[in-house]
Amino acid sequence: VSSRVGSAGGAGSAGSAGPRGRRPGAPDTRGQILEAARESFAAKGFRATTIRAVAADAGVDAALVHHYFGTKDDLFVASLEIPIDPRSAIAAVFAPGLEGAGERLLATVVAVWDEPEGRRPLVALVRSSLGDPASTLLQEGLVRVVFTALQDQLGEDAEVRAGLVATQMLGLIVGRYVVGLEPIASMPRERVVTLVGPTLQRYLTGPLD
Amino acid sequence: VSSRVGSAGGAGSAGSAGPRGRRPGAPDTRGQILEAARESFAAKGFRATTIRAVAADAGVDAALVHHYFGTKDDLFVASLEIPIDPRSAIAAVFAPGLEGAGERLLATVVAVWDEPEGRRPLVALVRSSLGDPASTLLQEGLVRVVFTALQDQLGEDAEVRAGLVATQMLGLIVGRYVVGLEPIASMPRERVVTLVGPTLQRYLTGPLD
């Protein structure tokens, strides 16, 4: 989980230098696209950001953006600059089945946020999006991506179950990483998983009445 | 739960006119103090706000602020302009005992936030505090007041239990009221209580290992 998020669609994940490696003297096209994407997502939100406009801002063709990054969701995830792609992480969590998925999901989330390089961009995203009533970046971006990936893993009542999981995750994240609520903020990672994991498991597989 | 928050310390809760009723022609001293308090809490945060400075801003004596509002916590709660005092509401939730307290606590919280006049000032507080890394108003103000009141109701492991409750509450509040995450945001109040209540009950009285 220590490499950068790779692009989907077969473009590979060779660091920040693009699929073929960075040629000496060539401008960092991939980096310019990412920078343009970050600025657009932050300024315009998720929905109003288009691959075409990001390409124009970066001075490249839209096809090159698709080539490097895949879909708009892929571009958004890459622009987060977090150490893992939440979609593949969620797929890995659920691969062994629903049993124990609550604890595995929580362990994965806490591992990313506990690391400064994972936490920094995410806390900035949460703060900027929650602080601005006009911003929908959190709900249309990060939460939607995670929420959709979660739903894909669940059967009946997938929306309600994913929504319930999201409430406990959001609160743990805001309490532990944004607000710094003690004793939750300083609690060892393993204890957080032990205490909160059963809640996620109940939301994933428990009765809903 | 439809009247304004009264002040503690025996000053009564006779609307916005102070303990003795508003005299015709007299300035709304109580309202001026509240306005000065709101401005100070928003600008300086909780810790740096003093009764003395609020009194000076409102052009009254500090003793009058104490007389109308009691302690700094009381002044802060009154300045929130929400329909209930979270401290007395929590006391009422726990008065019948710990059994069922999870659902009662949740029902109380959701009832306040579901009403526009309860939600408006609270969403503004959450947004402004989370949006500004320098602001500690949420953690030192609202969360601390609620957290302390919760802890007072719990025995062993009170801090951990209150912290866990706070994470689920924060996430439900951010998801349902701030971010508008569906299907949680539009879910009937009773269903929220049914689905999330057991989580709070487990945090309040369940095993912690």
Short mmCIF file of C-alpha atoms in Angstrom, two decimals:
data_model
loop_
_atom_site.label_atom_id
_atom_site.label_comp_id
_atom_site.label_asym_id
_atom_site.label_seq_id
_atom_site.Cartn_x
_atom_site.Cartn_y
_atom_site.Cartn_z
CA VAL A 1 0.00 0.00 0.00
CA SER A 2 2.91 2.39 -0.34
CA SER A 3 2.87 3.10 -4.06
CA ARG A 4 0.86 5.86 -5.65
CA VAL A 5 -2.57 5.16 -6.99
CA GLY A 6 -2.25 3.73 -10.47
CA SER A 7 -4.65 4.60 -13.22
CA ALA A 8 -7.26 2.09 -14.26
CA GLY A 9 -7.68 1.07 -17.88
CA GLY A 10 -4.27 -0.50 -18.23
CA ALA A 11 -2.17 2.63 -18.07
CA GLY A 12 -0.07 1.16 -15.28
CA SER A 13 1.15 2.82 -12.11
CA ALA A 14 4.76 3.76 -12.70
CA GLY A 15 4.96 6.58 -10.19
CA SER A 16 4.39 10.09 -11.46
CA ALA A 17 6.14 9.59 -14.78
CA GLY A 18 3.36 8.00 -16.83
CA PRO A 19 3.15 4.51 -18.27
CA ARG A 20 6.32 4.65 -20.35
CA GLY A 21 8.55 6.31 -17.79
CA ARG A 22 9.53 9.92 -17.92
CA ARG A 23 11.74 10.84 -20.84
CA PRO A 24 14.70 13.05 -19.95
CA GLY A 25 13.91 16.66 -20.73
CA ALA A 26 10.23 15.94 -21.46
CA PRO A 27 7.76 17.96 -19.46
CA ASP A 28 5.93 16.06 -16.74
CA THR A 29 2.72 15.79 -18.74
CA ARG A 30 1.11 13.40 -16.28
CA GLY A 31 1.91 15.73 -13.40
CA GLN A 32 0.51 18.72 -15.27
CA ILE A 33 -2.73 16.86 -15.93
CA LEU A 34 -2.98 15.89 -12.26
CA GLU A 35 -2.36 19.46 -11.17
CA ALA A 36 -5.04 20.75 -13.56
CA ALA A 37 -7.43 18.07 -12.31
CA ARG A 38 -6.82 18.93 -8.65
CA GLU A 39 -7.44 22.61 -9.32
CA SER A 40 -10.61 21.93 -11.27
CA PHE A 41 -12.06 19.51 -8.71
CA ALA A 42 -11.32 21.97 -5.90
CA ALA A 43 -12.69 25.01 -7.73
CA LYS A 44 -15.64 23.55 -9.64
CA GLY A 45 -16.46 20.40 -7.70
CA PHE A 46 -16.84 16.93 -9.12
CA ARG A 47 -19.78 17.24 -11.49
CA ALA A 48 -18.67 20.39 -13.31
CA THR A 49 -15.16 19.05 -13.90
CA THR A 50 -14.73 17.50 -17.34
CA ILE A 51 -11.85 15.52 -18.82
CA ARG A 52 -11.97 17.90 -21.79
CA ALA A 53 -11.55 21.03 -19.64
CA VAL A 54 -8.80 19.43 -17.55
CA ALA A 55 -6.99 18.52 -20.77
CA ALA A 56 -7.32 22.08 -22.05
CA ASP A 57 -6.00 23.47 -18.76
CA ALA A 58 -3.02 21.13 -18.95
CA GLY A 59 -2.44 21.95 -22.62
CA VAL A 60 -2.91 18.37 -23.83
CA ASP A 61 -5.45 16.39 -25.80
CA ALA A 62 -8.38 14.82 -23.96
CA ALA A 63 -7.41 11.44 -25.36
CA LEU A 64 -4.10 11.67 -23.51
CA VAL A 65 -5.92 12.24 -20.22
CA HIS A 66 -8.03 9.14 -20.87
CA HIS A 67 -4.90 7.25 -21.85
CA TYR A 68 -3.05 8.17 -18.66
CA PHE A 69 -5.95 8.10 -16.20
CA GLY A 70 -9.00 6.30 -17.60
CA THR A 71 -12.39 7.62 -16.49
CA LYS A 72 -13.21 10.81 -14.57
CA ASP A 73 -13.53 8.70 -11.41
CA ASP A 74 -10.03 7.32 -12.05
CA LEU A 75 -8.70 10.84 -12.56
CA PHE A 76 -10.36 11.99 -9.36
CA VAL A 77 -8.93 9.12 -7.33
CA ALA A 78 -5.46 9.75 -8.79
CA SER A 79 -5.78 13.46 -7.98
CA LEU A 80 -6.33 12.63 -4.31
CA GLU A 81 -2.70 11.56 -4.04
CA ILE A 82 -3.43 8.94 -1.44
CA PRO A 83 -1.36 5.77 -1.21
CA ILE A 84 -4.15 3.39 -2.30
CA ASP A 85 -7.08 3.30 -4.66
CA PRO A 86 -10.10 2.97 -2.34
CA ARG A 87 -11.93 0.93 -4.98
CA SER A 88 -9.35 -1.82 -5.26
CA ALA A 89 -8.82 -1.69 -1.49
CA ILE A 90 -12.53 -2.33 -0.94
CA ALA A 91 -12.49 -5.16 -3.48
CA ALA A 92 -9.58 -6.73 -1.58
CA VAL A 93 -11.43 -6.35 1.73
CA PHE A 94 -14.45 -8.24 0.41
CA ALA A 95 -12.59 -10.84 -1.64
CA PRO A 96 -12.48 -13.41 1.21
CA GLY A 97 -16.23 -12.92 1.79
CA LEU A 98 -18.51 -10.92 4.06
CA GLU A 99 -17.40 -12.64 7.24
CA GLY A 100 -14.89 -10.41 9.00
CA ALA A 101 -15.26 -7.74 6.31
CA GLY A 102 -16.18 -5.10 8.92
CA GLU A 103 -12.85 -5.41 10.72
CA ARG A 104 -10.85 -5.71 7.50
CA LEU A 105 -12.54 -2.63 6.04
CA LEU A 106 -11.87 -0.63 9.16
CA ALA A 107 -8.25 -1.81 9.39
CA THR A 108 -7.69 -0.70 5.79
CA VAL A 109 -9.25 2.73 6.30
CA VAL A 110 -7.45 3.39 9.59
CA ALA A 111 -4.12 2.26 8.10
CA VAL A 112 -4.40 4.87 5.32
CA TRP A 113 -5.53 7.70 7.57
CA ASP A 114 -3.03 6.92 10.34
CA GLU A 115 -0.16 7.65 7.93
CA PRO A 116 0.66 11.36 7.50
CA GLU A 117 0.94 11.08 3.70
CA GLY A 118 -2.46 9.41 3.53
CA ARG A 119 -4.10 11.69 6.07
CA ARG A 120 -2.88 15.08 4.84
CA PRO A 121 -4.69 15.27 1.47
CA LEU A 122 -7.80 13.59 2.87
CA VAL A 123 -8.12 15.92 5.86
CA ALA A 124 -7.68 18.86 3.48
CA LEU A 125 -10.44 17.48 1.24
CA VAL A 126 -12.81 16.91 4.17
CA ARG A 127 -12.14 20.35 5.65
CA SER A 128 -12.50 22.27 2.40
CA SER A 129 -15.62 20.41 1.35
CA LEU A 130 -17.41 20.54 4.72
CA GLY A 131 -16.40 24.15 5.24
CA ASP A 132 -18.01 25.33 2.01
CA PRO A 133 -21.77 24.74 1.68
CA ALA A 134 -21.44 25.14 -2.10
CA SER A 135 -18.83 22.40 -2.34
CA THR A 136 -20.07 18.94 -3.16
CA LEU A 137 -16.61 17.47 -3.65
CA LEU A 138 -16.80 15.22 -0.60
CA GLN A 139 -20.23 13.78 -1.37
CA GLU A 140 -19.90 13.61 -5.16
CA GLY A 141 -16.24 12.65 -5.06
CA LEU A 142 -14.72 10.63 -2.24
CA VAL A 143 -17.85 9.49 -0.44
CA ARG A 144 -19.60 8.54 -3.70
CA VAL A 145 -16.58 6.58 -4.97
CA VAL A 146 -16.27 4.66 -1.70
CA PHE A 147 -20.02 4.29 -1.32
CA THR A 148 -20.44 2.90 -4.84
CA ALA A 149 -17.58 0.45 -4.40
CA LEU A 150 -19.13 -0.71 -1.12
CA GLN A 151 -22.57 -1.13 -2.64
CA ASP A 152 -21.10 -3.28 -5.42
CA GLN A 153 -19.98 -5.75 -2.75
CA LEU A 154 -23.34 -6.03 -1.04
CA GLY A 155 -26.54 -7.75 -2.06
CA GLU A 156 -29.97 -6.98 -0.69
CA ASP A 157 -30.32 -3.60 1.03
CA ALA A 158 -26.92 -2.60 -0.35
CA GLU A 159 -27.75 1.12 -0.29
CA VAL A 160 -28.92 1.18 3.32
CA ARG A 161 -26.02 -1.00 4.48
CA ALA A 162 -23.41 1.08 2.63
CA GLY A 163 -25.02 4.25 3.99
CA LEU A 164 -24.85 2.99 7.56
CA VAL A 165 -21.22 1.98 7.11
CA ALA A 166 -20.52 5.45 5.72
CA THR A 167 -21.99 7.17 8.81
CA GLN A 168 -19.72 5.23 11.19
CA MET A 169 -16.68 5.74 8.94
CA LEU A 170 -17.32 9.47 8.51
CA GLY A 171 -17.70 9.95 12.25
CA LEU A 172 -14.61 7.95 13.08
CA ILE A 173 -12.63 9.94 10.52
CA VAL A 174 -13.94 13.31 11.71
CA GLY A 175 -13.46 12.38 15.38
CA ARG A 176 -10.05 10.72 15.14
CA TYR A 177 -8.39 12.75 12.37
CA VAL A 178 -10.17 16.07 11.87
CA VAL A 179 -11.44 17.09 15.30
CA GLY A 180 -8.91 15.07 17.31
CA LEU A 181 -11.44 13.81 19.84
CA GLU A 182 -9.77 11.99 22.73
CA PRO A 183 -9.44 9.18 23.68
CA ILE A 184 -10.37 8.13 20.12
CA ALA A 185 -7.63 10.18 18.43
CA SER A 186 -4.73 8.60 20.35
CA MET A 187 -6.13 5.09 20.59
CA PRO A 188 -3.94 2.36 19.08
CA ARG A 189 -5.14 1.31 15.65
CA GLU A 190 -5.84 -2.26 16.75
CA ARG A 191 -8.12 -1.12 19.56
CA VAL A 192 -10.12 1.08 17.17
CA VAL A 193 -10.62 -1.95 14.94
CA THR A 194 -11.67 -4.11 17.89
CA LEU A 195 -14.14 -1.56 19.21
CA VAL A 196 -15.69 -0.22 16.00
CA GLY A 197 -15.30 -3.27 13.71
CA PRO A 198 -18.40 -5.04 15.09
CA THR A 199 -20.48 -1.97 14.24
CA LEU A 200 -19.43 -2.14 10.59
CA GLN A 201 -19.98 -5.89 10.55
CA ARG A 202 -23.50 -5.47 11.89
CA TYR A 203 -24.22 -2.84 9.24
CA LEU A 204 -22.84 -5.13 6.52
CA THR A 205 -24.50 -8.40 7.49
CA GLY A 206 -26.70 -7.93 10.56
CA PRO A 207 -30.49 -7.65 10.69
CA LEU A 208 -31.98 -4.35 9.50
CA ASP A 209 -35.04 -4.19 11.72
CA VAL B 1 -38.47 20.86 23.75
CA SER B 2 -39.76 23.88 21.89
CA SER B 3 -38.63 26.68 24.20
CA ARG B 4 -35.26 28.38 24.03
CA VAL B 5 -32.41 27.15 26.13
CA GLY B 6 -32.70 28.65 29.58
CA SER B 7 -29.71 29.80 31.54
CA ALA B 8 -28.43 27.69 34.39
CA GLY B 9 -27.87 29.11 37.84
CA GLY B 10 -31.48 29.98 38.52
CA ALA B 11 -31.83 32.82 36.06
CA GLY B 12 -34.90 31.21 34.51
CA SER B 13 -35.76 30.85 30.86
CA ALA B 14 -38.27 33.55 30.09
CA GLY B 15 -37.60 33.83 26.37
CA SER B 16 -35.10 36.43 25.24
CA ALA B 17 -36.11 39.07 27.72
CA GLY B 18 -34.09 38.06 30.76
CA PRO B 19 -35.24 36.79 34.11
CA ARG B 20 -37.47 39.71 35.04
CA GLY B 21 -39.11 40.24 31.67
CA ARG B 22 -38.20 42.97 29.27
CA ARG B 23 -38.99 46.46 30.47
CA PRO B 24 -40.67 48.68 27.88
CA GLY B 25 -38.07 50.91 26.25
CA ALA B 26 -35.14 49.09 27.85
CA PRO B 27 -32.50 47.81 25.47
CA ASP B 28 -32.42 44.06 24.96
CA THR B 29 -29.41 43.59 27.20
CA ARG B 30 -29.69 39.83 27.16
CA GLY B 31 -29.82 39.80 23.37
CA GLN B 32 -26.81 42.10 23.17
CA ILE B 33 -24.81 39.80 25.42
CA LEU B 34 -25.79 36.77 23.32
CA GLU B 35 -24.80 38.56 20.12
CA ALA B 36 -21.42 39.53 21.60
CA ALA B 37 -20.92 35.94 22.79
CA ARG B 38 -21.76 34.47 19.39
CA GLU B 39 -19.31 36.82 17.69
CA SER B 40 -16.56 36.06 20.16
CA PHE B 41 -17.00 32.28 20.04
CA ALA B 42 -17.00 32.37 16.24
CA ALA B 43 -13.99 34.68 15.96
CA LYS B 44 -11.81 33.56 18.87
CA GLY B 45 -13.02 30.03 19.54
CA PHE B 46 -14.11 28.65 22.88
CA ARG B 47 -11.00 28.88 25.02
CA ALA B 48 -10.06 32.48 24.18
CA THR B 49 -13.57 33.75 24.82
CA THR B 50 -14.01 35.19 28.32
CA ILE B 51 -17.12 36.33 30.14
CA ARG B 52 -15.28 39.58 30.90
CA ALA B 53 -14.56 40.33 27.22
CA VAL B 54 -18.08 39.40 26.15
CA ALA B 55 -19.42 41.75 28.83
CA ALA B 56 -17.15 44.55 27.59
CA ASP B 57 -18.26 43.97 23.99
CA ALA B 58 -21.89 44.14 25.06
CA GLY B 59 -21.26 47.21 27.20
CA VAL B 60 -22.35 45.59 30.46
CA ASP B 61 -20.78 44.39 33.68
CA ALA B 62 -19.39 40.83 33.81
CA ALA B 63 -21.59 40.15 36.83
CA LEU B 64 -24.65 40.76 34.67
CA VAL B 65 -23.49 38.15 32.17
CA HIS B 66 -23.08 35.64 34.99
CA HIS B 67 -26.46 36.64 36.35
CA TYR B 68 -28.22 36.11 33.03
CA PHE B 69 -26.29 33.10 31.77
CA GLY B 70 -24.29 31.39 34.52
CA THR B 71 -20.99 29.83 33.47
CA LYS B 72 -19.11 30.15 30.17
CA ASP B 73 -20.49 26.74 29.18
CA ASP B 74 -24.00 28.02 29.86
CA LEU B 75 -23.33 31.12 27.79
CA PHE B 76 -21.98 28.99 24.96
CA VAL B 77 -25.01 26.68 24.97
CA ALA B 78 -27.37 29.67 25.02
CA SER B 79 -25.46 31.26 22.13
CA LEU B 80 -26.10 28.15 19.99
CA GLU B 81 -29.77 29.12 19.78
CA ILE B 82 -30.94 25.54 19.60
CA PRO B 83 -34.28 24.49 21.04
CA ILE B 84 -32.86 22.36 23.87
CA ASP B 85 -29.94 22.35 26.25
CA PRO B 86 -27.97 19.23 25.28
CA ARG B 87 -26.89 18.76 28.89
CA SER B 88 -30.38 18.54 30.35
CA ALA B 89 -31.50 16.49 27.34
CA ILE B 90 -28.75 13.95 28.04
CA ALA B 91 -29.67 13.85 31.71
CA ALA B 92 -33.28 13.12 30.71
CA VAL B 93 -32.16 10.35 28.33
CA PHE B 94 -30.26 8.57 31.08
CA ALA B 95 -32.72 9.21 33.92
CA PRO B 96 -34.61 5.90 33.37
CA GLY B 97 -31.29 4.00 33.33
CA LEU B 98 -28.80 2.68 30.80
CA GLU B 99 -31.21 0.18 29.27
CA GLY B 100 -32.58 1.65 26.06
CA ALA B 101 -30.45 4.77 26.48
CA GLY B 102 -28.88 4.27 23.03
CA GLU B 103 -32.20 4.58 21.23
CA ARG B 104 -33.44 7.39 23.48
CA LEU B 105 -30.23 9.35 22.96
CA LEU B 106 -30.43 8.94 19.21
CA ALA B 107 -34.13 9.84 19.10
CA THR B 108 -33.38 13.05 21.01
CA VAL B 109 -30.47 14.04 18.77
CA VAL B 110 -32.32 13.26 15.53
CA ALA B 111 -35.43 15.13 16.73
CA VAL B 112 -33.40 18.32 17.24
CA TRP B 113 -31.46 18.07 13.96
CA ASP B 114 -34.51 17.09 11.91
CA GLU B 115 -36.16 20.42 12.71
CA PRO B 116 -34.97 23.33 10.56
CA GLU B 117 -34.62 25.70 13.54
CA GLY B 118 -32.48 23.16 15.37
CA ARG B 119 -30.45 22.14 12.34
CA ARG B 120 -29.62 25.58 10.91
CA PRO B 121 -27.34 26.92 13.67
CA LEU B 122 -25.78 23.50 14.26
CA VAL B 123 -24.93 22.88 10.60
CA ALA B 124 -23.42 26.36 10.45
CA LEU B 125 -21.31 25.59 13.52
CA VAL B 126 -20.13 22.25 12.13
CA ARG B 127 -19.30 23.72 8.72
CA SER B 128 -17.46 26.76 10.04
CA SER B 129 -15.49 24.77 12.59
CA LEU B 130 -14.55 21.86 10.31
CA GLY B 131 -13.75 24.22 7.46
CA ASP B 132 -11.19 26.17 9.45
CA PRO B 133 -8.21 24.19 10.79
CA ALA B 134 -7.58 26.98 13.30
CA SER B 135 -11.08 26.73 14.71
CA THR B 136 -11.55 24.55 17.75
CA LEU B 137 -15.12 25.65 18.38
CA LEU B 138 -16.65 22.28 17.54
CA GLN B 139 -14.28 20.21 19.67
CA GLU B 140 -13.90 22.66 22.57
CA GLY B 141 -17.51 23.82 22.39
CA LEU B 142 -20.33 21.56 21.26
CA VAL B 143 -18.56 18.19 21.24
CA ARG B 144 -16.91 18.82 24.61
CA VAL B 145 -20.19 19.90 26.24
CA VAL B 146 -22.02 16.84 24.91
CA PHE B 147 -19.08 14.54 25.58
CA THR B 148 -18.72 15.70 29.19
CA ALA B 149 -22.44 15.35 29.84
CA LEU B 150 -22.31 11.83 28.39
CA GLN B 151 -19.30 10.85 30.47
CA ASP B 152 -21.06 12.01 33.63
CA GLN B 153 -23.73 9.37 32.95
CA LEU B 154 -21.32 6.48 32.48
CA GLY B 155 -19.26 4.50 34.94
CA GLU B 156 -16.20 2.44 34.08
CA ASP B 157 -14.59 3.26 30.73
CA ALA B 158 -16.73 6.38 30.50
CA GLU B 159 -14.24 8.20 28.27
CA VAL B 160 -13.90 5.41 25.73
CA ARG B 161 -17.65 4.77 25.67
CA ALA B 162 -18.52 8.45 25.27
CA GLY B 163 -15.85 8.74 22.55
CA LEU B 164 -17.29 5.81 20.61
CA VAL B 165 -20.79 7.26 20.90
CA ALA B 166 -19.43 10.57 19.64
CA THR B 167 -17.94 8.96 16.51
CA GLN B 168 -21.26 7.40 15.49
CA MET B 169 -23.17 10.59 16.29
CA LEU B 170 -20.74 12.81 14.40
CA GLY B 171 -20.88 10.56 11.35
CA LEU B 172 -24.66 10.33 11.38
CA ILE B 173 -24.89 14.11 11.70
CA VAL B 174 -22.36 14.78 8.93
CA GLY B 175 -23.91 12.14 6.66
CA ARG B 176 -27.59 12.94 7.22
CA TYR B 177 -27.49 16.71 7.72
CA VAL B 178 -24.26 18.19 6.35
CA VAL B 179 -23.33 16.01 3.36
CA GLY B 180 -26.86 14.76 2.64
CA LEU B 181 -25.80 11.17 2.01
CA GLU B 182 -28.65 9.06 0.66
CA PRO B 183 -30.48 6.93 1.64
CA ILE B 184 -29.53 8.09 5.16
CA ALA B 185 -30.53 11.72 4.62
CA SER B 186 -34.14 10.96 3.61
CA MET B 187 -34.70 8.01 5.91
CA PRO B 188 -37.61 8.37 8.36
CA ARG B 189 -36.46 9.30 11.82
CA GLU B 190 -37.81 6.10 13.37
CA ARG B 191 -35.82 3.93 10.97
CA VAL B 192 -32.61 5.78 11.78
CA VAL B 193 -33.23 5.11 15.46
CA THR B 194 -33.95 1.43 14.78
CA LEU B 195 -30.85 0.95 12.65
CA VAL B 196 -28.27 3.02 14.54
CA GLY B 197 -29.66 2.81 18.09
CA PRO B 198 -28.15 -0.64 18.76
CA THR B 199 -24.71 0.74 17.86
CA LEU B 200 -24.99 3.44 20.52
CA GLN B 201 -26.34 0.92 23.03
CA ARG B 202 -23.37 -1.37 22.41
CA TYR B 203 -20.99 1.54 22.90
CA LEU B 204 -22.78 2.53 26.12
CA THR B 205 -23.13 -0.87 27.77
CA GLY B 206 -21.60 -3.57 25.57
CA PRO B 207 -18.27 -5.35 26.02
CA LEU B 208 -15.17 -3.33 25.13
CA ASP B 209 -12.91 -6.12 23.90
#
